[in-house]
Amino acid sequence: MAEATNSSGTIVLLSGPNLNLLGTREPGIYGTATLDDHVALARSTAEAHGFELTHAQHNHEGALVEAVHAARGVSVGIVINPGAFTHYAWALHDALAAYEPPVVELHLSNPATRESFRHLSVVAPVASGTIAGFGGAGYRLAVEALVSLLEAEGA
Ligand code: DQA
């Protein structure tokens, strides 16, 4: 028999390519905190609201697509920083479109203020909303945004 749990459900945090390098990758843009630091903040935020949080980072688009598939039916929502896949990964768009619970798109930087190739997000049309430009605090804000959507739904 499954163990009883007080959790309201599992939030899946997904990280795209090059985010494994956070801490040393272009610190002037992305800061010096590591991905582990960001995941810890996202997890403590989720837990403070009674949710569990799992995380996966992939440098390959197909692996991220499979992670979205694996989240179907077993999670209450996705927070995703798709990295550069944000701007062209239509297979990721389609995977998220087929995922029913809410999706929050997350970026450390604000792509709208950067190079023009970053101005298009193929994830935005299948996300409930986007948190961008708040650095590491975005991991807390994105989880809080997802929780508020879930609470509004009466989850
Ligand atoms: C990013 C923004 C993307 O344009 C970029 O390719 C990244 C990181 C961000 O978190 O600011 O890899 O998603």
mmCIF file of C-alpha atoms and ligand atoms in Angstrom:
data_model
loop_
_atom_site.group_PDB
_atom_site.id
_atom_site.type_symbol
_atom_site.label_atom_id
_atom_site.label_comp_id
_atom_site.label_asym_id
_atom_site.label_seq_id
_atom_site.Cartn_x
_atom_site.Cartn_y
_atom_site.Cartn_z
ATOM 1 C CA MET A 1 0.000 0.000 0.000
ATOM 2 C CA ALA A 2 1.252 3.469 -0.863
ATOM 3 C CA GLU A 3 2.381 5.519 2.102
ATOM 4 C CA ALA A 4 -0.007 8.280 3.116
ATOM 5 C CA THR A 5 1.298 11.723 2.216
ATOM 6 C CA ASN A 6 0.161 15.244 3.026
ATOM 7 C CA SER A 7 1.580 16.545 -0.242
ATOM 8 C CA SER A 8 -0.790 18.425 -2.542
ATOM 9 C CA GLY A 9 1.083 16.935 -5.492
ATOM 10 C CA THR A 10 4.318 17.087 -7.416
ATOM 11 C CA ILE A 11 5.591 20.114 -9.329
ATOM 12 C CA VAL A 12 8.074 19.246 -12.076
ATOM 13 C CA LEU A 13 10.895 21.741 -12.638
ATOM 14 C CA LEU A 14 12.645 21.317 -15.990
ATOM 15 C CA SER A 15 15.892 22.950 -17.106
ATOM 16 C CA GLY A 16 17.118 23.177 -20.677
ATOM 17 C CA PRO A 17 20.548 23.255 -22.306
ATOM 18 C CA ASN A 18 23.585 24.897 -20.732
ATOM 19 C CA LEU A 19 21.798 25.559 -17.457
ATOM 20 C CA ASN A 20 24.004 22.878 -15.883
ATOM 21 C CA LEU A 21 26.809 25.436 -16.291
ATOM 22 C CA LEU A 22 25.111 28.100 -14.161
ATOM 23 C CA GLY A 23 27.530 29.560 -11.643
ATOM 24 C CA THR A 24 30.311 29.869 -14.200
ATOM 25 C CA ARG A 25 28.341 30.498 -17.420
ATOM 26 C CA GLU A 26 28.272 34.191 -18.376
ATOM 27 C CA PRO A 27 27.915 35.289 -14.735
ATOM 28 C CA GLY A 28 27.344 38.901 -15.803
ATOM 29 C CA ILE A 29 24.052 37.769 -17.350
ATOM 30 C CA TYR A 30 23.065 34.711 -15.338
ATOM 31 C CA GLY A 31 24.670 35.363 -11.944
ATOM 32 C CA THR A 32 26.946 33.169 -9.860
ATOM 33 C CA ALA A 33 24.374 30.876 -8.233
ATOM 34 C CA THR A 34 24.442 27.293 -9.453
ATOM 35 C CA LEU A 35 21.538 25.294 -10.829
ATOM 36 C CA ASP A 36 21.538 23.334 -7.554
ATOM 37 C CA ASP A 37 21.055 26.628 -5.686
ATOM 38 C CA HIS A 38 18.069 27.512 -7.886
ATOM 39 C CA VAL A 39 16.544 24.043 -7.524
ATOM 40 C CA ALA A 40 16.907 24.261 -3.735
ATOM 41 C CA LEU A 41 15.017 27.587 -3.717
ATOM 42 C CA ALA A 42 12.287 26.215 -5.988
ATOM 43 C CA ARG A 43 11.961 23.086 -3.816
ATOM 44 C CA SER A 44 11.799 24.958 -0.510
ATOM 45 C CA THR A 45 9.161 27.281 -2.001
ATOM 46 C CA ALA A 46 7.102 24.316 -3.229
ATOM 47 C CA GLU A 47 7.415 22.537 0.115
ATOM 48 C CA ALA A 48 6.383 25.657 2.033
ATOM 49 C CA HIS A 49 3.134 25.472 0.062
ATOM 50 C CA GLY A 50 2.674 21.737 0.628
ATOM 51 C CA PHE A 51 3.925 20.494 -2.752
ATOM 52 C CA GLU A 52 6.806 18.226 -3.684
ATOM 53 C CA LEU A 53 9.204 19.215 -6.451
ATOM 54 C CA THR A 54 11.280 17.087 -8.775
ATOM 55 C CA HIS A 55 13.899 18.456 -11.148
ATOM 56 C CA ALA A 56 15.601 17.355 -14.344
ATOM 57 C CA GLN A 57 18.077 19.157 -16.599
ATOM 58 C CA HIS A 58 18.724 18.093 -20.199
ATOM 59 C CA ASN A 59 20.957 19.416 -22.944
ATOM 60 C CA HIS A 60 19.017 17.485 -25.607
ATOM 61 C CA GLU A 61 15.605 18.504 -26.889
ATOM 62 C CA GLY A 62 14.311 14.912 -27.133
ATOM 63 C CA ALA A 63 15.198 14.254 -23.505
ATOM 64 C CA LEU A 64 13.243 17.324 -22.425
ATOM 65 C CA VAL A 65 10.292 16.214 -24.584
ATOM 66 C CA GLU A 66 10.409 12.832 -22.835
ATOM 67 C CA ALA A 67 10.560 14.521 -19.429
ATOM 68 C CA VAL A 68 7.372 16.426 -20.307
ATOM 69 C CA HIS A 69 5.740 13.143 -21.387
ATOM 70 C CA ALA A 70 6.814 11.514 -18.111
ATOM 71 C CA ALA A 71 5.192 14.362 -16.153
ATOM 72 C CA ARG A 72 1.774 13.612 -17.673
ATOM 73 C CA GLY A 73 -0.678 12.196 -15.154
ATOM 74 C CA VAL A 74 1.763 12.254 -12.240
ATOM 75 C CA SER A 75 2.296 15.971 -11.653
ATOM 76 C CA VAL A 76 0.203 19.060 -10.944
ATOM 77 C CA GLY A 77 2.209 21.495 -13.061
ATOM 78 C CA ILE A 78 5.506 22.275 -14.762
ATOM 79 C CA VAL A 79 7.932 25.149 -14.264
ATOM 80 C CA ILE A 80 10.339 25.186 -17.190
ATOM 81 C CA ASN A 81 13.398 27.215 -18.060
ATOM 82 C CA PRO A 82 13.901 25.888 -21.589
ATOM 83 C CA GLY A 83 17.184 27.782 -22.177
ATOM 84 C CA ALA A 84 17.774 28.417 -25.887
ATOM 85 C CA PHE A 85 15.114 25.822 -26.792
ATOM 86 C CA THR A 86 12.688 28.592 -25.829
ATOM 87 C CA HIS A 87 13.301 30.247 -29.155
ATOM 88 C CA TYR A 88 12.924 27.427 -31.697
ATOM 89 C CA ALA A 89 12.049 24.025 -30.162
ATOM 90 C CA TRP A 90 8.632 23.314 -31.651
ATOM 91 C CA ALA A 91 8.713 19.679 -30.472
ATOM 92 C CA LEU A 92 8.985 20.998 -26.920
ATOM 93 C CA HIS A 93 6.078 23.354 -27.646
ATOM 94 C CA ASP A 94 4.000 20.392 -28.845
ATOM 95 C CA ALA A 95 4.906 18.253 -25.813
ATOM 96 C CA LEU A 96 3.846 21.060 -23.473
ATOM 97 C CA ALA A 97 0.648 21.600 -25.496
ATOM 98 C CA ALA A 98 -0.238 17.951 -24.812
ATOM 99 C CA TYR A 99 0.396 18.403 -21.075
ATOM 100 C CA GLU A 100 -2.871 19.403 -19.436
ATOM 101 C CA PRO A 101 -1.908 21.047 -16.075
ATOM 102 C CA PRO A 102 -0.523 24.600 -15.941
ATOM 103 C CA VAL A 103 2.946 25.445 -17.237
ATOM 104 C CA VAL A 104 5.040 28.415 -16.076
ATOM 105 C CA GLU A 105 7.884 29.566 -18.337
ATOM 106 C CA LEU A 106 10.923 30.859 -16.460
ATOM 107 C CA HIS A 107 14.052 32.784 -17.430
ATOM 108 C CA LEU A 108 16.827 34.225 -15.290
ATOM 109 C CA SER A 109 17.436 37.034 -17.757
ATOM 110 C CA ASN A 110 14.812 39.028 -19.626
ATOM 111 C CA PRO A 111 15.027 37.744 -23.214
ATOM 112 C CA ALA A 112 12.919 40.697 -24.431
ATOM 113 C CA THR A 113 15.797 43.079 -23.657
ATOM 114 C CA ARG A 114 18.437 40.921 -25.373
ATOM 115 C CA GLU A 115 19.332 39.849 -28.930
ATOM 116 C CA SER A 116 16.423 39.732 -31.365
ATOM 117 C CA PHE A 117 16.644 35.934 -31.751
ATOM 118 C CA ARG A 118 15.592 35.703 -28.092
ATOM 119 C CA HIS A 119 12.432 37.766 -28.608
ATOM 120 C CA LEU A 120 10.398 34.816 -29.910
ATOM 121 C CA SER A 121 9.316 32.194 -27.382
ATOM 122 C CA VAL A 122 7.693 29.067 -28.823
ATOM 123 C CA VAL A 123 6.931 28.021 -25.233
ATOM 124 C CA ALA A 124 4.953 31.160 -24.301
ATOM 125 C CA PRO A 125 1.835 30.145 -26.295
ATOM 126 C CA VAL A 126 1.541 26.930 -24.268
ATOM 127 C CA ALA A 127 2.401 28.477 -20.886
ATOM 128 C CA SER A 128 -0.022 30.119 -18.475
ATOM 129 C CA GLY A 129 2.546 32.863 -17.945
ATOM 130 C CA THR A 130 6.219 33.777 -17.892
ATOM 131 C CA ILE A 131 8.575 34.921 -15.131
ATOM 132 C CA ALA A 132 11.648 36.576 -16.664
ATOM 133 C CA GLY A 133 14.353 38.997 -15.661
ATOM 134 C CA PHE A 134 14.373 38.506 -11.894
ATOM 135 C CA GLY A 135 17.509 36.373 -11.705
ATOM 136 C CA GLY A 136 17.493 33.559 -9.166
ATOM 137 C CA ALA A 137 14.441 34.978 -7.372
ATOM 138 C CA GLY A 138 12.532 33.872 -10.457
ATOM 139 C CA TYR A 139 12.677 30.277 -9.209
ATOM 140 C CA ARG A 140 10.687 31.289 -6.121
ATOM 141 C CA LEU A 141 8.373 33.550 -8.121
ATOM 142 C CA ALA A 142 7.669 30.892 -10.761
ATOM 143 C CA VAL A 143 6.754 28.256 -8.162
ATOM 144 C CA GLU A 144 4.572 30.800 -6.347
ATOM 145 C CA ALA A 145 2.873 31.686 -9.654
ATOM 146 C CA LEU A 146 2.156 28.013 -10.328
ATOM 147 C CA VAL A 147 0.856 27.461 -6.785
ATOM 148 C CA SER A 148 -1.460 30.453 -7.077
ATOM 149 C CA LEU A 149 -2.844 29.066 -10.349
ATOM 150 C CA LEU A 150 -3.401 25.690 -8.685
ATOM 151 C CA GLU A 151 -5.059 27.298 -5.674
ATOM 152 C CA ALA A 152 -7.329 29.306 -7.980
ATOM 153 C CA GLU A 153 -8.282 26.014 -9.664
ATOM 154 C CA GLY A 154 -9.074 24.597 -6.219
ATOM 155 C CA ALA A 155 -6.317 21.981 -6.340
HETATM 156 C C1 DQA B 1 17.552 31.772 -20.509
HETATM 157 C C2 DQA B 1 17.419 32.772 -21.684
HETATM 158 C C3 DQA B 1 17.672 32.067 -23.007
HETATM 159 O O1 DQA B 1 17.578 33.002 -24.083
HETATM 160 C C4 DQA B 1 19.066 31.469 -23.026
HETATM 161 O O2 DQA B 1 19.277 30.756 -24.236
HETATM 162 C C5 DQA B 1 19.342 30.607 -21.847
HETATM 163 C C6 DQA B 1 18.898 31.065 -20.531
HETATM 164 C C7 DQA B 1 17.426 32.489 -19.148
HETATM 165 O O3 DQA B 1 17.216 31.799 -18.155
HETATM 166 O O4 DQA B 1 17.600 33.712 -19.067
HETATM 167 O O5 DQA B 1 19.988 29.569 -21.946
HETATM 168 O O6 DQA B 1 16.506 30.836 -20.602
#
